[in-house]
């Protein structure tokens, strides 16, 4: 077997989880993470880089004789890093710039769904704030306002009334809170139901479906407080029955992948569909063109076997011989966030208890915003750690995960105590 030097691009708990699984693979020779964090340095060699600098990523890959690059976050994908790597004959996991538009532009992704009959909330597109406001005033029902471009997860306002929707238009289009990302906006119907994160890995033609997961976007227990990048996740969510999955594959996954092929931009990489499920009927909230975070952490916790054939098969354009398996039972991830998150956060706060939980069976701590300062691990970002556990049942996983969380501490630490509440029995 030809072993490969692998580089994971990114610095979150998603990338730590990927490094952890890739480092286990017999197909991996050296593993690098760029730029990584204190956790990735346990499984990989960290390399300094700006993830949005495609030329620097290509140069780093050449310098370290990297055979395979796995791109974690959306911004470099939308900026075309996979195309630049392919131009340099370096194998890369993730979609091309043209395919990454499914996440990079909400206008483009809604129009794509409309063209290909993929079920999504009814919508209208505006480039003019006055027209958007007139539309909101005449609608007479609650609406969702979305910035077109990438806005670090903050570009969506689910307005409870017209005043909130008008405020959102004002801040996005007149105050330019997201700069050029809101030159255009999408205004859409509010959907009701339960959200599910569903990922498939595609090689452009075929796909391998991953286990479903559920994220918790609000900061506080009971789904209260501001939206965040995700405060915790679990898998599998009971609402995602085999019947619902069959509908999602037939109505969403197959038409999406076919549509991308027909448009000459076959989708390779991880396609993450944010779905709303109401009475067993799925509707697409959004596409993402990469693994979810913290969804990836629970998926890697449940993954059974070698993850490399899946990633490599997608990148090479041939998943025909790849099948995957999941550990039975469930997995849960609880995010420990810094004080102040999701607004400005305090950094360089020492983290206690990591060594204590390191050897706990079934528990794995994936690092996000952490770095090593002298011999200590300190905070370096908003989401600091993703504490994961697997178990025979979701309740067992929850017990293990919260047992570990209780042994970790840092000043200002905040986390949700109710991850998995929709599915937990205890
Ligand atoms: P998005 O980035 O489009 O997934 O939006 C972020 C979050 O806003 C989603 O995870 C949902 O919680 C919420 N959201 C987005 N669109 C809608 C919608 N049409 N109806 C209700 N909630 C929505
Ligand atoms: N957890 C949601 C996301 O990664 O977009």
Tab-separated table of C-alpha atoms and ligand atoms in Angstrom:
chain	number	residue	atom	x	y	z
A	1	UNK	CA	0.000	0.000	0.000
A	2	UNK	CA	1.190	3.465	-0.931
A	3	UNK	CA	1.277	5.535	2.249
A	4	UNK	CA	0.591	9.232	1.954
A	5	UNK	CA	1.605	12.381	3.757
A	6	UNK	CA	-1.640	14.092	4.695
A	7	UNK	CA	-2.320	17.713	5.657
A	8	UNK	CA	-5.566	18.816	7.266
A	9	UNK	CA	-6.353	22.528	6.796
A	10	UNK	CA	-8.115	24.305	9.663
A	11	UNK	CA	-7.858	24.781	13.396
A	12	UNK	CA	-11.122	23.681	14.995
A	13	UNK	CA	-12.402	20.619	16.814
A	14	UNK	CA	-13.602	19.354	13.414
A	15	UNK	CA	-10.014	19.342	12.185
A	16	UNK	CA	-8.775	17.754	15.415
A	17	UNK	CA	-11.317	14.942	14.988
A	18	UNK	CA	-10.210	14.444	11.366
A	19	UNK	CA	-6.505	14.431	12.328
A	20	UNK	CA	-7.217	11.899	15.060
A	21	UNK	CA	-8.920	9.469	12.652
A	22	UNK	CA	-6.455	10.071	9.807
A	23	UNK	CA	-3.474	9.476	12.121
A	24	UNK	CA	-4.952	6.061	12.991
A	25	UNK	CA	-5.074	5.041	9.350
A	26	UNK	CA	-2.475	2.617	8.003
A	27	UNK	CA	-2.630	4.660	4.769
A	28	UNK	CA	-1.292	7.791	6.454
A	29	UNK	CA	2.468	8.322	6.677
A	30	UNK	CA	3.063	11.780	8.179
A	31	UNK	CA	0.070	13.857	9.278
A	32	UNK	CA	0.159	17.667	9.369
A	33	UNK	CA	-2.397	20.214	10.469
A	34	UNK	CA	-2.338	23.799	9.215
A	35	UNK	CA	-2.533	25.773	11.396
A	36	UNK	CA	-4.020	23.332	13.959
A	37	UNK	CA	-4.277	23.808	17.717
A	38	UNK	CA	-2.927	22.267	20.925
A	39	UNK	CA	-5.031	19.140	20.343
A	40	UNK	CA	-4.028	18.501	16.745
A	41	UNK	CA	-0.379	18.589	17.810
A	42	UNK	CA	-0.986	15.282	19.634
A	43	UNK	CA	-1.642	13.493	16.313
A	44	UNK	CA	-0.079	15.761	13.719
A	45	UNK	CA	2.660	18.298	13.132
A	46	UNK	CA	1.188	21.784	13.172
A	47	UNK	CA	2.239	24.148	10.388
A	48	UNK	CA	1.563	27.864	10.553
A	49	UNK	CA	-0.583	29.195	7.713
A	50	UNK	CA	-3.411	31.594	6.952
A	51	UNK	CA	-6.189	29.215	5.823
A	52	UNK	CA	-7.483	31.841	3.393
A	53	UNK	CA	-4.178	32.088	1.552
A	54	UNK	CA	-4.473	29.412	-1.139
A	55	UNK	CA	-0.993	30.087	-2.544
A	56	UNK	CA	0.534	29.620	0.923
A	57	UNK	CA	-1.318	26.321	1.375
A	58	UNK	CA	-0.041	25.042	-1.968
A	59	UNK	CA	3.500	26.155	-1.080
A	60	UNK	CA	3.300	24.428	2.309
A	61	UNK	CA	2.050	21.227	0.705
A	62	UNK	CA	4.990	21.236	-1.712
A	63	UNK	CA	7.521	22.075	0.979
A	64	UNK	CA	6.430	19.133	3.156
A	65	UNK	CA	5.876	16.654	0.308
A	66	UNK	CA	2.182	16.381	1.095
A	67	UNK	CA	0.300	13.891	-1.065
A	68	UNK	CA	-3.214	14.623	0.152
A	69	UNK	CA	-4.834	17.755	1.595
A	70	UNK	CA	-8.124	17.610	3.515
A	71	UNK	CA	-9.749	21.050	3.742
A	72	UNK	CA	-11.928	21.596	6.830
A	73	UNK	CA	-13.499	25.082	6.722
A	74	UNK	CA	-15.697	26.673	4.063
A	75	UNK	CA	-13.830	29.925	3.410
A	76	UNK	CA	-10.790	28.391	1.661
A	77	UNK	CA	-13.088	26.067	-0.328
A	78	UNK	CA	-15.212	28.991	-1.515
A	79	UNK	CA	-11.981	30.817	-2.396
A	80	UNK	CA	-10.877	27.909	-4.622
A	81	UNK	CA	-8.071	26.266	-2.648
A	82	UNK	CA	-8.944	22.816	-4.007
A	83	UNK	CA	-8.608	24.061	-7.602
A	84	UNK	CA	-5.215	25.596	-6.776
A	85	UNK	CA	-4.047	22.320	-5.192
A	86	UNK	CA	-5.271	20.288	-8.189
A	87	UNK	CA	-3.447	22.699	-10.522
A	88	UNK	CA	-0.317	21.783	-8.574
A	89	UNK	CA	-1.125	18.050	-8.935
A	90	UNK	CA	-1.886	17.644	-5.244
A	91	UNK	CA	-4.837	15.447	-4.336
A	92	UNK	CA	-7.382	17.354	-2.237
A	93	UNK	CA	-10.610	16.563	-0.392
A	94	UNK	CA	-13.339	19.146	-0.872
A	95	UNK	CA	-15.319	20.776	-3.678
A	96	UNK	CA	-14.021	23.040	-6.429
A	97	UNK	CA	-14.670	26.771	-6.184
A	98	UNK	CA	-17.576	26.396	-8.633
A	99	UNK	CA	-19.187	23.658	-6.513
A	100	UNK	CA	-18.481	25.433	-3.220
A	101	UNK	CA	-20.843	28.170	-4.379
A	102	UNK	CA	-23.607	26.025	-2.836
A	103	UNK	CA	-22.408	27.417	0.491
A	104	UNK	CA	-20.630	30.567	-0.671
A	105	UNK	CA	-23.768	32.235	-2.012
A	106	UNK	CA	-27.195	31.762	-0.473
A	107	UNK	CA	-28.767	33.412	-3.525
A	108	UNK	CA	-27.014	30.935	-5.834
A	109	UNK	CA	-27.913	27.956	-3.630
A	110	UNK	CA	-31.601	28.925	-3.392
A	111	UNK	CA	-31.741	29.451	-7.156
A	112	UNK	CA	-30.017	26.083	-7.658
A	113	UNK	CA	-32.636	24.380	-5.462
A	114	UNK	CA	-35.448	26.098	-7.360
A	115	UNK	CA	-33.938	24.989	-10.715
A	116	UNK	CA	-33.603	21.384	-9.638
A	117	UNK	CA	-36.792	20.973	-7.640
A	118	UNK	CA	-35.077	20.487	-4.277
A	119	UNK	CA	-37.576	21.287	-1.485
A	120	UNK	CA	-36.673	24.535	0.288
A	121	UNK	CA	-38.486	27.480	1.880
A	122	UNK	CA	-40.142	29.902	-0.568
A	123	UNK	CA	-37.887	32.931	-1.101
A	124	UNK	CA	-37.236	36.232	-2.795
A	125	UNK	CA	-33.879	37.903	-3.569
A	126	UNK	CA	-33.203	41.615	-3.067
A	127	UNK	CA	-30.312	43.910	-3.991
A	128	UNK	CA	-32.174	47.008	-2.821
A	129	UNK	CA	-32.941	47.714	0.848
A	130	UNK	CA	-36.087	49.767	0.160
A	131	UNK	CA	-37.610	47.018	-1.957
A	132	UNK	CA	-36.719	44.404	0.677
A	133	UNK	CA	-38.418	46.509	3.382
A	134	UNK	CA	-41.535	47.040	1.253
A	135	UNK	CA	-41.728	43.275	0.738
A	136	UNK	CA	-41.433	42.612	4.481
A	137	UNK	CA	-44.135	45.188	5.299
A	138	UNK	CA	-46.563	43.712	2.811
A	139	UNK	CA	-45.873	40.075	3.759
A	140	UNK	CA	-47.733	40.076	7.084
A	141	UNK	CA	-45.957	36.986	8.418
A	142	UNK	CA	-42.618	36.201	10.097
A	143	UNK	CA	-39.711	35.891	7.670
A	144	UNK	CA	-36.045	34.908	7.680
A	145	UNK	CA	-33.422	37.350	6.377
A	146	UNK	CA	-30.120	35.950	5.075
A	147	UNK	CA	-26.974	37.651	3.834
A	148	UNK	CA	-25.922	36.185	0.481
A	149	UNK	CA	-22.265	35.537	1.243
A	150	UNK	CA	-20.243	33.964	4.049
A	151	UNK	CA	-20.746	35.766	7.359
A	152	UNK	CA	-19.122	33.377	9.861
A	153	UNK	CA	-22.491	31.861	10.776
A	154	UNK	CA	-23.966	35.227	11.752
A	155	UNK	CA	-25.662	36.181	8.498
A	156	UNK	CA	-29.099	34.669	9.240
A	157	UNK	CA	-31.871	36.379	11.219
A	158	UNK	CA	-34.979	34.361	12.020
A	159	UNK	CA	-37.189	37.378	12.707
A	160	UNK	CA	-40.065	37.029	15.148
A	161	UNK	CA	-41.912	39.967	13.562
A	162	UNK	CA	-41.656	42.549	10.781
A	163	UNK	CA	-39.732	45.010	12.973
A	164	UNK	CA	-36.935	42.475	13.529
A	165	UNK	CA	-36.813	41.632	9.833
A	166	UNK	CA	-36.623	45.347	8.941
A	167	UNK	CA	-33.799	45.796	11.465
A	168	UNK	CA	-31.937	42.899	9.858
A	169	UNK	CA	-32.224	44.484	6.407
A	170	UNK	CA	-31.066	47.776	7.850
A	171	UNK	CA	-27.994	46.284	9.513
A	172	UNK	CA	-27.073	44.059	6.555
A	173	UNK	CA	-27.752	46.411	3.621
A	174	UNK	CA	-27.617	49.975	4.976
A	175	UNK	CA	-25.077	49.631	7.803
A	176	UNK	CA	-23.194	46.952	5.827
A	177	UNK	CA	-22.547	44.832	8.933
A	178	UNK	CA	-21.205	42.026	6.724
A	179	UNK	CA	-19.650	44.236	4.059
A	180	UNK	CA	-20.050	42.873	0.536
A	181	UNK	CA	-21.499	39.591	1.853
A	182	UNK	CA	-24.896	41.331	2.002
A	183	UNK	CA	-24.908	43.215	-1.301
A	184	UNK	CA	-27.812	40.878	-1.949
A	185	UNK	CA	-30.045	39.185	0.595
A	186	UNK	CA	-32.500	36.308	0.590
A	187	UNK	CA	-35.811	36.728	2.392
A	188	UNK	CA	-37.573	33.452	2.973
A	189	UNK	CA	-40.481	31.727	4.661
A	190	UNK	CA	-40.003	30.589	8.239
A	191	UNK	CA	-40.001	26.824	8.527
A	192	UNK	CA	-41.082	24.918	11.576
A	193	UNK	CA	-39.910	21.544	12.811
A	194	UNK	CA	-36.759	19.852	14.029
A	195	UNK	CA	-33.353	20.451	12.457
A	196	UNK	CA	-31.085	17.626	11.332
A	197	UNK	CA	-27.582	17.753	9.857
A	198	UNK	CA	-27.199	15.193	7.103
A	199	UNK	CA	-23.878	14.603	5.372
A	200	UNK	CA	-22.941	12.628	2.318
A	201	UNK	CA	-19.455	12.263	0.901
A	202	UNK	CA	-19.518	12.331	-2.897
A	203	UNK	CA	-17.019	11.640	-5.640
A	204	UNK	CA	-19.053	13.656	-8.130
A	205	UNK	CA	-21.052	10.609	-9.284
A	206	UNK	CA	-21.634	8.340	-6.310
A	207	UNK	CA	-22.104	9.152	-2.674
A	208	UNK	CA	-21.669	7.511	0.707
A	209	UNK	CA	-24.256	8.626	3.269
A	210	UNK	CA	-23.022	9.349	6.778
A	211	UNK	CA	-25.021	8.960	9.987
A	212	UNK	CA	-27.355	11.866	10.741
A	213	UNK	CA	-26.605	14.264	13.598
A	214	UNK	CA	-28.296	17.126	15.388
A	215	UNK	CA	-26.570	20.374	16.338
A	216	UNK	CA	-27.649	22.896	19.004
A	217	UNK	CA	-27.072	26.385	17.650
A	218	UNK	CA	-28.289	28.541	20.534
A	219	UNK	CA	-25.894	29.452	23.341
A	220	UNK	CA	-28.046	28.531	26.319
A	221	UNK	CA	-30.126	25.630	27.619
A	222	UNK	CA	-33.631	25.316	26.251
A	223	UNK	CA	-32.474	26.718	22.881
A	224	UNK	CA	-32.301	30.225	24.329
A	225	UNK	CA	-29.785	33.007	23.751
A	226	UNK	CA	-27.872	34.037	20.639
A	227	UNK	CA	-26.986	31.775	17.722
A	228	UNK	CA	-23.491	30.284	17.794
A	229	UNK	CA	-21.366	28.090	15.554
A	230	UNK	CA	-22.854	25.123	17.459
A	231	UNK	CA	-22.804	24.293	21.175
A	232	UNK	CA	-23.062	20.529	20.930
A	233	UNK	CA	-24.284	17.660	18.803
A	234	UNK	CA	-25.341	14.059	18.993
A	235	UNK	CA	-25.937	11.163	16.662
A	236	UNK	CA	-28.251	9.521	15.746
A	237	UNK	CA	-31.299	11.812	16.106
A	238	UNK	CA	-34.504	9.727	16.441
A	239	UNK	CA	-36.515	12.141	14.241
A	240	UNK	CA	-34.369	11.005	11.300
A	241	UNK	CA	-36.093	7.670	10.672
A	242	UNK	CA	-35.192	5.394	7.743
A	243	UNK	CA	-38.342	6.699	5.986
A	244	UNK	CA	-37.193	10.304	6.347
A	245	UNK	CA	-33.711	9.364	5.162
A	246	UNK	CA	-35.128	7.692	2.054
A	247	UNK	CA	-37.071	10.883	1.250
A	248	UNK	CA	-33.970	13.019	1.761
A	249	UNK	CA	-31.914	10.847	-0.570
A	250	UNK	CA	-34.584	10.832	-3.287
A	251	UNK	CA	-35.657	14.473	-3.032
A	252	UNK	CA	-32.470	16.236	-1.930
A	253	UNK	CA	-29.226	14.290	-2.323
A	254	UNK	CA	-29.801	12.684	-5.721
A	255	UNK	CA	-31.239	15.800	-7.428
A	256	UNK	CA	-28.488	17.964	-5.920
A	257	UNK	CA	-25.630	15.753	-7.093
A	258	UNK	CA	-27.297	15.248	-10.498
A	259	UNK	CA	-27.900	18.993	-10.826
A	260	UNK	CA	-24.268	19.757	-10.067
A	261	UNK	CA	-23.143	17.259	-12.712
A	262	UNK	CA	-25.571	18.697	-15.263
A	263	UNK	CA	-24.244	22.162	-14.564
A	264	UNK	CA	-20.689	20.977	-15.202
A	265	UNK	CA	-19.514	21.311	-11.616
A	266	UNK	CA	-19.763	17.836	-10.100
A	267	UNK	CA	-19.666	17.952	-6.322
A	268	UNK	CA	-16.738	16.203	-4.681
A	269	UNK	CA	-16.274	16.357	-0.933
A	270	UNK	CA	-18.618	16.499	2.032
A	271	UNK	CA	-22.080	17.837	1.256
A	272	UNK	CA	-23.797	18.778	4.505
A	273	UNK	CA	-27.503	19.479	4.150
A	274	UNK	CA	-29.103	21.441	6.964
A	275	UNK	CA	-32.641	20.056	7.001
A	276	UNK	CA	-35.867	20.956	8.743
A	277	UNK	CA	-38.088	17.932	9.397
A	278	UNK	CA	-41.778	18.562	10.047
A	279	UNK	CA	-44.210	15.655	10.280
A	280	UNK	CA	-41.696	13.415	8.510
A	281	UNK	CA	-41.275	15.822	5.576
A	282	UNK	CA	-37.774	17.228	4.914
A	283	UNK	CA	-37.023	20.734	3.632
A	284	UNK	CA	-33.527	22.126	2.988
A	285	UNK	CA	-32.473	25.097	5.145
A	286	UNK	CA	-29.055	25.377	3.594
A	287	UNK	CA	-26.186	23.540	2.000
A	288	UNK	CA	-22.701	23.474	3.453
A	289	UNK	CA	-19.788	22.162	1.435
A	290	UNK	CA	-17.752	20.678	4.295
A	291	UNK	CA	-18.249	18.740	7.502
A	292	UNK	CA	-20.282	20.438	10.227
A	293	UNK	CA	-18.610	21.454	13.446
A	294	UNK	CA	-19.504	19.977	16.034
A	295	UNK	CA	-21.239	17.363	13.826
A	296	UNK	CA	-17.891	16.052	12.526
A	297	UNK	CA	-16.745	15.328	16.064
A	298	UNK	CA	-19.674	12.995	16.802
A	299	UNK	CA	-19.397	11.415	13.360
A	300	UNK	CA	-15.696	10.690	13.923
A	301	UNK	CA	-16.527	9.364	17.409
A	302	UNK	CA	-18.996	6.913	15.842
A	303	UNK	CA	-16.962	6.073	12.747
A	304	UNK	CA	-15.874	2.446	12.705
A	305	UNK	CA	-12.792	1.646	10.659
A	306	UNK	CA	-10.426	3.585	8.425
A	307	UNK	CA	-11.639	7.028	7.303
A	308	UNK	CA	-8.950	7.466	4.621
A	309	UNK	CA	-10.584	5.404	1.816
A	310	UNK	CA	-13.687	7.601	2.138
A	311	UNK	CA	-11.783	10.898	1.951
A	312	UNK	CA	-9.381	9.690	-0.703
A	313	UNK	CA	-12.076	7.994	-2.800
A	314	UNK	CA	-14.010	11.248	-2.923
A	315	UNK	CA	-10.936	13.256	-3.905
A	316	UNK	CA	-9.905	10.746	-6.592
A	317	UNK	CA	-13.423	10.580	-7.995
A	318	UNK	CA	-14.015	6.916	-7.201
A	319	UNK	CA	-16.014	5.826	-4.186
A	320	UNK	CA	-17.230	2.664	-5.903
A	321	UNK	CA	-15.399	0.315	-3.537
A	322	UNK	CA	-15.884	2.279	-0.343
A	323	UNK	CA	-18.299	1.250	2.329
A	324	UNK	CA	-18.341	2.494	5.872
A	325	UNK	CA	-19.708	1.347	9.210
A	326	UNK	CA	-20.823	3.022	12.412
A	327	UNK	CA	-20.374	1.931	15.976
A	328	UNK	CA	-23.745	0.932	17.337
A	329	UNK	CA	-25.166	3.123	20.059
A	330	UNK	CA	-24.751	6.874	20.119
A	331	UNK	CA	-22.236	9.680	20.473
A	332	UNK	CA	-22.488	13.143	21.930
A	333	UNK	CA	-20.307	16.230	21.861
A	334	UNK	CA	-20.581	19.127	24.319
A	335	UNK	CA	-18.790	22.333	23.370
A	336	UNK	CA	-16.993	24.237	26.124
A	337	UNK	CA	-16.912	27.880	25.085
A	338	UNK	CA	-14.934	30.845	26.376
A	339	UNK	CA	-16.519	33.550	28.497
A	340	UNK	CA	-18.147	36.153	26.254
A	341	UNK	CA	-18.716	33.777	23.321
A	342	UNK	CA	-20.268	34.334	20.744
A	343	UNK	CA	-19.201	37.984	21.095
A	344	UNK	CA	-15.659	38.992	22.006
A	345	UNK	CA	-13.857	36.428	24.153
A	346	UNK	CA	-11.071	36.383	26.643
A	347	UNK	CA	-7.986	34.440	25.481
A	348	UNK	CA	-4.909	32.854	27.088
A	349	UNK	CA	-6.937	31.478	29.998
A	350	UNK	CA	-5.342	28.269	31.412
A	351	UNK	CA	-7.413	25.095	30.964
A	352	UNK	CA	-7.455	22.564	33.820
A	353	UNK	CA	-8.302	18.874	33.892
A	354	UNK	CA	-7.305	17.793	30.368
A	355	UNK	CA	-4.775	15.222	31.595
A	356	UNK	CA	-7.333	13.922	34.048
A	357	UNK	CA	-9.886	13.019	31.349
A	358	UNK	CA	-7.339	11.929	28.727
A	359	UNK	CA	-7.502	8.268	29.722
A	360	UNK	CA	-11.248	8.005	30.323
A	361	UNK	CA	-12.641	5.158	28.217
A	362	UNK	CA	-15.101	6.225	25.465
A	363	UNK	CA	-14.328	9.908	26.073
A	364	UNK	CA	-12.344	12.046	23.652
A	365	UNK	CA	-11.637	15.742	23.956
A	366	UNK	CA	-11.280	17.522	20.617
A	367	UNK	CA	-9.627	20.915	20.795
A	368	UNK	CA	-10.895	24.017	19.009
A	369	UNK	CA	-9.609	27.371	20.296
A	370	UNK	CA	-6.569	26.177	22.246
A	371	UNK	CA	-2.834	26.666	22.098
A	372	UNK	CA	0.206	25.681	24.096
A	373	UNK	CA	1.754	28.465	26.156
A	374	UNK	CA	4.961	27.286	27.799
A	375	UNK	CA	3.776	23.925	29.189
A	376	UNK	CA	0.129	24.881	29.649
A	377	UNK	CA	-2.828	24.548	27.323
A	378	UNK	CA	-4.650	27.889	27.208
A	379	UNK	CA	-7.740	29.210	25.439
A	380	UNK	CA	-7.303	30.825	22.029
A	381	UNK	CA	-10.820	31.241	20.633
A	382	UNK	CA	-14.583	31.224	21.198
A	383	UNK	CA	-15.290	27.514	21.076
A	384	UNK	CA	-12.474	26.023	23.139
A	385	UNK	CA	-13.078	22.261	23.404
A	386	UNK	CA	-15.506	19.667	22.067
A	387	UNK	CA	-15.865	16.968	24.688
A	388	UNK	CA	-17.160	13.771	23.050
A	389	UNK	CA	-18.250	10.410	24.306
A	390	UNK	CA	-19.804	7.349	22.793
A	391	UNK	CA	-22.065	4.905	24.576
A	392	UNK	CA	-24.505	2.047	24.109
A	393	UNK	CA	-27.344	4.554	24.339
A	394	UNK	CA	-27.575	8.320	24.091
A	395	UNK	CA	-28.151	8.496	27.841
A	396	UNK	CA	-24.957	6.527	28.458
A	397	UNK	CA	-23.033	8.836	26.112
A	398	UNK	CA	-24.520	11.875	27.880
A	399	UNK	CA	-23.516	10.518	31.277
A	400	UNK	CA	-19.941	9.903	30.121
A	401	UNK	CA	-19.632	13.262	28.390
A	402	UNK	CA	-20.978	15.316	31.288
A	403	UNK	CA	-18.837	13.270	33.713
A	404	UNK	CA	-15.787	14.401	31.742
A	405	UNK	CA	-17.021	17.995	31.410
A	406	UNK	CA	-17.287	18.186	35.206
A	407	UNK	CA	-13.548	17.505	35.466
A	408	UNK	CA	-12.486	20.208	33.007
A	409	UNK	CA	-12.494	23.882	33.938
A	410	UNK	CA	-11.248	27.297	32.886
A	411	UNK	CA	-12.247	30.785	33.978
A	412	UNK	CA	-15.373	31.954	32.149
A	413	UNK	CA	-16.199	28.476	30.749
A	414	UNK	CA	-19.754	28.163	29.454
A	415	UNK	CA	-21.578	25.151	28.053
A	416	UNK	CA	-25.048	23.714	27.650
A	417	UNK	CA	-26.265	21.103	30.087
A	418	UNK	CA	-29.046	19.858	27.833
A	419	UNK	CA	-27.342	18.627	24.647
A	420	UNK	CA	-29.527	15.924	23.129
A	421	UNK	CA	-32.604	17.001	25.119
A	422	UNK	CA	-34.994	16.072	22.334
A	423	UNK	CA	-33.812	12.468	22.433
A	424	UNK	CA	-32.658	11.908	26.009
A	425	UNK	CA	-34.679	9.852	28.417
A	426	UNK	CA	-32.755	10.827	31.545
B	1	LIG	P1	-28.547	28.699	7.683
B	1	LIG	O1	-27.171	29.304	7.783
B	1	LIG	O2	-29.292	29.042	6.447
B	1	LIG	O3	-28.614	27.245	8.053
B	1	LIG	O4	-29.339	29.345	8.912
B	1	LIG	C1	-28.848	29.248	10.225
B	1	LIG	C2	-29.946	28.789	11.138
B	1	LIG	O5	-31.079	29.663	11.018
B	1	LIG	C3	-30.499	27.408	10.774
B	1	LIG	O6	-29.744	26.402	11.341
B	1	LIG	C4	-31.880	27.495	11.359
B	1	LIG	O7	-31.838	27.290	12.763
B	1	LIG	C5	-32.258	28.921	11.107
B	1	LIG	N1	-33.009	29.048	9.837
B	1	LIG	C6	-32.492	29.276	8.610
B	1	LIG	N2	-33.456	29.338	7.675
B	1	LIG	C7	-34.622	29.152	8.328
B	1	LIG	C8	-35.999	29.094	7.913
B	1	LIG	N3	-36.361	29.280	6.630
B	1	LIG	N4	-36.927	28.861	8.861
B	1	LIG	C9	-36.579	28.695	10.155
B	1	LIG	N5	-35.315	28.726	10.609
B	1	LIG	C10	-34.339	28.959	9.716
B	2	LIG	N1	-22.673	23.103	13.061
B	2	LIG	C1	-23.109	23.849	11.951
B	2	LIG	C2	-22.080	24.140	10.968
B	2	LIG	O1	-20.991	23.599	10.994
B	2	LIG	O2	-22.355	24.930	10.080
